[in-house]
Amino acid sequence: QVQLVEFGGGLVQAGGSLRLSCAASGSIFSINAMSWYRQAPGKQRELVAAITSGGTTNYADSLKGRFTISRDNAKNTVYLQMNSLKPEDTAVYYCNADVRSSLYKPSFNSWGQGTQVTVSS
């Protein structure tokens, strides 16, 4: 009943910028944290950045200063601004949301389909 759809992936040259968007829709009572993960071929999925409904953020240490996460609670949308991109940033980026569909049901993680980001050297 909950869908997350990502936009903004693509091919970019090293040093360039890209902005990803993810909109949640469906049966949503509330959303606590929203986050971005990424997974490169043959590697483990890792957390990129997270943001609470109150605006508290958390980043992977290697990405601080280059990536910025933000959200629009009214639109149930989370963004990831990526600057100074490096070839090692190449991965499939996934949106995640901690969603509560009802007051009487526990929250659960909902995942987007993923969007490919490729950084060329």
Coordinates of N, CA and C in Angstrom, one line a residue:
Q1 N 0.8 -1.2 0.0 CA 0.0 0.0 0.0 C 0.8 1.3 0.0
V2 N 2.2 1.1 0.2 CA 3.1 2.3 0.2 C 4.1 2.1 -0.9
Q3 N 4.3 3.1 -1.7 CA 5.2 3.1 -2.8 C 6.2 4.2 -2.7
L4 N 7.5 4.0 -3.0 CA 8.5 5.0 -3.0 C 9.1 5.0 -4.5
V5 N 9.1 6.2 -5.1 CA 9.6 6.3 -6.4 C 10.7 7.3 -6.5
E6 N 11.9 6.9 -7.0 CA 13.1 7.7 -7.1 C 13.2 8.4 -8.5
F7 N 13.8 9.5 -8.5 CA 14.1 10.2 -9.7 C 15.5 10.9 -9.6
G8 N 16.1 11.1 -10.7 CA 17.3 11.9 -10.8 C 18.6 11.2 -11.0
G9 N 18.6 9.9 -11.1 CA 19.8 9.1 -11.4 C 20.3 9.3 -12.8
G10 N 21.5 9.0 -13.1 CA 22.0 9.1 -14.4 C 23.5 9.1 -14.5
L11 N 24.1 9.5 -15.6 CA 25.5 9.6 -15.8 C 26.0 11.0 -15.6
V12 N 27.1 11.1 -14.8 CA 27.7 12.4 -14.6 C 29.2 12.3 -14.5
Q13 N 29.9 13.3 -14.9 CA 31.4 13.4 -14.9 C 31.9 13.6 -13.5
A14 N 33.0 13.1 -13.1 CA 33.6 13.3 -11.8 C 33.7 14.8 -11.6
G15 N 33.4 15.2 -10.3 CA 33.4 16.6 -10.0 C 32.0 17.2 -10.2
G16 N 31.1 16.6 -10.8 CA 29.8 17.1 -11.1 C 28.8 16.9 -10.0
S17 N 27.6 17.3 -10.2 CA 26.6 17.3 -9.2 C 25.3 16.6 -9.7
L18 N 24.5 16.0 -8.8 CA 23.3 15.4 -9.2 C 22.4 15.5 -8.0
R19 N 21.1 15.6 -8.2 CA 20.1 15.6 -7.1 C 19.1 14.5 -7.3
L20 N 18.9 13.7 -6.3 CA 18.0 12.6 -6.3 C 16.7 13.0 -5.5
S21 N 15.6 12.5 -6.0 CA 14.3 12.8 -5.3 C 13.6 11.4 -5.1
C22 N 12.9 11.4 -4.0 CA 12.1 10.2 -3.7 C 10.8 10.6 -3.0
A23 N 9.7 10.2 -3.7 CA 8.4 10.5 -3.2 C 7.6 9.3 -2.7
A24 N 7.1 9.4 -1.5 CA 6.3 8.2 -0.9 C 4.8 8.5 -1.1
S25 N 4.1 7.5 -1.5 CA 2.6 7.6 -1.7 C 1.9 6.3 -1.2
G26 N 0.6 6.4 -1.1 CA -0.2 5.3 -0.7 C -0.8 5.5 0.7
S27 N -1.0 4.4 1.4 CA -1.6 4.4 2.7 C -0.5 4.8 3.7
I28 N -0.5 6.1 4.1 CA 0.5 6.6 5.0 C -0.1 7.3 6.1
F29 N 0.1 6.9 7.3 CA -0.3 7.6 8.5 C 0.7 8.6 9.0
S30 N 2.0 8.1 9.0 CA 3.1 9.0 9.3 C 4.4 8.4 8.8
I31 N 5.4 9.2 8.7 CA 6.7 8.8 8.3 C 7.7 9.3 9.3
N32 N 8.5 8.5 9.9 CA 9.6 9.0 10.8 C 10.8 9.3 10.0
A33 N 11.8 8.4 10.0 CA 13.0 8.6 9.3 C 12.9 8.3 7.8
M34 N 13.6 9.0 7.0 CA 13.7 8.7 5.5 C 15.2 8.7 5.3
S35 N 15.7 7.9 4.4 CA 17.1 7.7 4.2 C 17.4 7.3 2.8
W36 N 18.7 7.4 2.4 CA 19.3 6.9 1.2 C 20.3 5.9 1.5
Y37 N 20.3 4.8 0.7 CA 21.3 3.8 0.7 C 21.9 3.6 -0.7
R38 N 23.0 3.0 -0.8 CA 23.6 2.7 -2.1 C 24.2 1.3 -2.1
Q39 N 24.3 0.7 -3.3 CA 24.9 -0.6 -3.4 C 25.6 -0.6 -4.7
A40 N 26.9 -0.8 -4.7 CA 27.7 -1.0 -5.9 C 27.8 -2.5 -6.2
P41 N 28.0 -2.9 -7.5 CA 28.0 -4.3 -7.9 C 29.0 -5.1 -7.0
G42 N 28.5 -6.2 -6.5 CA 29.4 -7.1 -5.7 C 29.7 -6.6 -4.3
K43 N 29.1 -5.5 -3.9 CA 29.4 -4.9 -2.6 C 28.1 -4.8 -1.7
Q44 N 28.3 -4.6 -0.5 CA 27.2 -4.6 0.5 C 26.5 -3.2 0.4
R45 N 25.2 -3.3 0.6 CA 24.5 -2.0 0.7 C 24.9 -1.2 1.9
E46 N 25.0 0.1 1.7 CA 25.4 0.9 2.8 C 24.6 2.2 3.0
L47 N 24.5 2.7 4.2 CA 23.7 3.9 4.4 C 24.5 5.1 3.9
V48 N 23.8 5.9 3.2 CA 24.4 7.2 2.7 C 24.1 8.3 3.6
A49 N 22.8 8.5 3.9 CA 22.4 9.6 4.7 C 21.0 9.3 5.2
A50 N 20.6 9.9 6.4 CA 19.3 9.7 6.9 C 18.8 11.0 7.5
I51 N 17.5 11.2 7.6 CA 16.9 12.4 8.2 C 15.6 12.0 8.9
T52 N 15.4 12.6 10.1 CA 14.2 12.3 10.8 C 13.1 13.3 10.4
S53 N 11.9 13.1 10.9 CA 10.8 14.0 10.6 C 11.1 15.4 11.2
G54 N 11.9 15.5 12.2 CA 12.3 16.7 12.8 C 13.5 17.4 12.2
G55 N 14.1 16.8 11.3 CA 15.2 17.4 10.5 C 16.6 17.0 11.0
T56 N 16.7 16.1 12.0 CA 18.0 15.6 12.4 C 18.6 14.8 11.3
T57 N 19.9 15.0 10.9 CA 20.5 14.3 9.9 C 21.7 13.4 10.3
N58 N 22.0 12.4 9.5 CA 23.2 11.6 9.8 C 23.8 11.2 8.4
Y59 N 25.1 11.3 8.3 CA 25.8 11.0 7.1 C 26.9 10.0 7.3
A60 N 27.2 9.2 6.2 CA 28.4 8.4 6.2 C 29.6 9.4 6.3
D61 N 30.6 9.1 7.1 CA 31.7 10.0 7.3 C 32.4 10.5 6.0
S62 N 32.6 9.6 5.1 CA 33.2 9.9 3.9 C 32.5 10.8 3.0
L63 N 31.2 11.0 3.2 CA 30.3 11.8 2.4 C 30.0 13.2 3.0
K64 N 30.3 13.4 4.2 CA 30.1 14.7 4.8 C 30.7 15.8 4.1
G65 N 30.0 16.8 3.8 CA 30.5 18.0 3.1 C 30.2 17.9 1.6
R66 N 29.9 16.7 1.1 CA 29.7 16.5 -0.3 C 28.2 16.3 -0.6
F67 N 27.6 15.5 0.3 CA 26.2 15.1 0.1 C 25.3 15.8 1.2
T68 N 24.1 16.2 0.8 CA 23.2 16.9 1.7 C 21.8 16.2 1.5
I69 N 21.2 15.8 2.6 CA 19.9 15.2 2.6 C 18.9 16.2 3.2
S70 N 17.7 16.3 2.6 CA 16.7 17.1 3.0 C 15.3 16.5 2.8
R71 N 14.2 17.1 3.3 CA 12.9 16.5 3.1 C 11.8 17.5 3.1
D72 N 10.7 17.2 2.5 CA 9.5 18.0 2.5 C 8.4 17.2 3.1
N73 N 8.1 17.4 4.3 CA 7.2 16.5 5.0 C 5.8 16.6 4.4
A74 N 5.4 17.8 3.9 CA 4.1 18.0 3.3 C 3.9 17.1 2.1
K75 N 5.0 16.9 1.4 CA 5.0 16.1 0.1 C 5.5 14.7 0.3
N76 N 5.8 14.3 1.5 CA 6.4 13.0 1.8 C 7.6 12.7 0.8
T77 N 8.4 13.6 0.7 CA 9.5 13.5 -0.3 C 10.9 13.8 0.4
V78 N 11.9 13.0 0.0 CA 13.2 13.2 0.5 C 14.1 13.4 -0.7
Y79 N 15.2 14.3 -0.5 CA 16.1 14.6 -1.5 C 17.5 14.3 -1.1
L80 N 18.4 14.1 -2.1 CA 19.8 13.9 -1.8 C 20.6 14.7 -2.9
Q81 N 21.2 15.8 -2.4 CA 22.0 16.6 -3.2 C 23.4 16.1 -3.2
M82 N 24.0 15.7 -4.3 CA 25.3 15.1 -4.4 C 26.2 16.0 -5.2
N83 N 27.3 16.5 -4.5 CA 28.2 17.4 -5.2 C 29.6 16.7 -5.2
S84 N 30.5 17.3 -6.0 CA 31.9 16.8 -6.1 C 31.9 15.3 -6.2
L85 N 31.1 14.7 -7.1 CA 31.0 13.3 -7.3 C 32.3 12.7 -7.7
K86 N 32.5 11.5 -7.2 CA 33.7 10.7 -7.5 C 33.3 9.3 -8.2
P87 N 34.2 8.7 -8.9 CA 33.9 7.4 -9.5 C 33.4 6.4 -8.5
E88 N 34.0 6.4 -7.3 CA 33.6 5.5 -6.3 C 32.2 5.7 -5.7
D89 N 31.5 6.8 -6.1 CA 30.1 7.0 -5.8 C 29.2 6.2 -6.7
T90 N 29.7 5.7 -7.7 CA 28.9 4.9 -8.7 C 28.2 3.7 -8.0
A91 N 26.9 3.7 -8.1 CA 26.1 2.6 -7.4 C 24.7 2.8 -7.7
V92 N 23.9 1.8 -7.3 CA 22.4 2.0 -7.3 C 22.0 2.6 -6.0
Y93 N 21.3 3.7 -6.1 CA 20.9 4.4 -4.9 C 19.4 4.1 -4.6
Y94 N 19.1 3.7 -3.3 CA 17.8 3.3 -2.9 C 17.3 4.3 -1.8
C95 N 16.0 4.6 -2.0 CA 15.3 5.4 -1.0 C 14.6 4.5 0.0
N96 N 14.6 4.9 1.3 CA 14.0 4.1 2.3 C 13.2 5.0 3.2
A97 N 12.1 4.5 3.7 CA 11.2 5.3 4.6 C 10.7 4.4 5.7
D98 N 10.7 4.9 6.9 CA 10.1 4.2 8.1 C 8.7 4.7 8.1
V99 N 7.8 3.8 7.7 CA 6.4 4.2 7.5 C 5.4 3.5 8.5
R100 N 4.5 4.3 8.9 CA 3.4 3.8 9.7 C 2.1 4.0 8.9
S101 N 1.5 2.9 8.5 CA 0.3 3.0 7.7 C -1.0 3.2 8.5
S102 N -0.9 2.9 9.8 CA -2.1 3.0 10.7 C -1.6 3.2 12.1
L103 N -2.5 3.8 12.9 CA -2.2 4.0 14.3 C -2.1 2.7 15.0
Y104 N -2.8 1.7 14.5 CA -2.9 0.4 15.1 C -1.9 -0.7 14.5
K105 N -1.0 -0.3 13.7 CA 0.0 -1.2 13.2 C 1.4 -0.7 13.4
P106 N 2.3 -1.5 13.5 CA 3.7 -1.1 13.7 C 4.3 -0.5 12.4
S107 N 5.3 0.3 12.6 CA 6.0 0.9 11.4 C 6.8 -0.2 10.7
F108 N 7.1 0.1 9.4 CA 7.9 -0.8 8.6 C 8.7 0.0 7.6
N109 N 9.7 -0.7 7.1 CA 10.6 0.0 6.1 C 10.1 -0.3 4.7
S110 N 9.9 0.8 4.0 CA 9.5 0.7 2.6 C 10.7 1.2 1.7
W111 N 10.9 0.4 0.6 CA 12.1 0.7 -0.3 C 11.6 1.1 -1.7
G112 N 12.4 2.0 -2.2 CA 12.2 2.4 -3.6 C 12.8 1.3 -4.5
Q113 N 12.6 1.5 -5.8 CA 13.1 0.5 -6.8 C 14.6 0.7 -7.1
G114 N 15.2 1.8 -6.7 CA 16.6 2.1 -6.9 C 16.8 2.9 -8.2
T115 N 17.8 3.8 -8.2 CA 18.1 4.5 -9.4 C 19.6 4.5 -9.6
Q116 N 20.1 4.3 -10.8 CA 21.5 4.1 -11.1 C 22.2 5.5 -11.2
V117 N 23.3 5.6 -10.4 CA 24.2 6.8 -10.5 C 25.5 6.3 -11.0
T118 N 26.0 6.8 -12.1 CA 27.3 6.4 -12.7 C 28.1 7.7 -12.8
V119 N 29.3 7.6 -12.2 CA 30.2 8.8 -12.2 C 31.5 8.4 -13.1
S120 N 31.7 9.0 -14.1 CA 32.8 8.7 -15.0 C 34.0 9.6 -14.6
S121 N 35.2 9.0 -14.9 CA 36.5 9.8 -14.7 C 37.0 10.4 -15.9

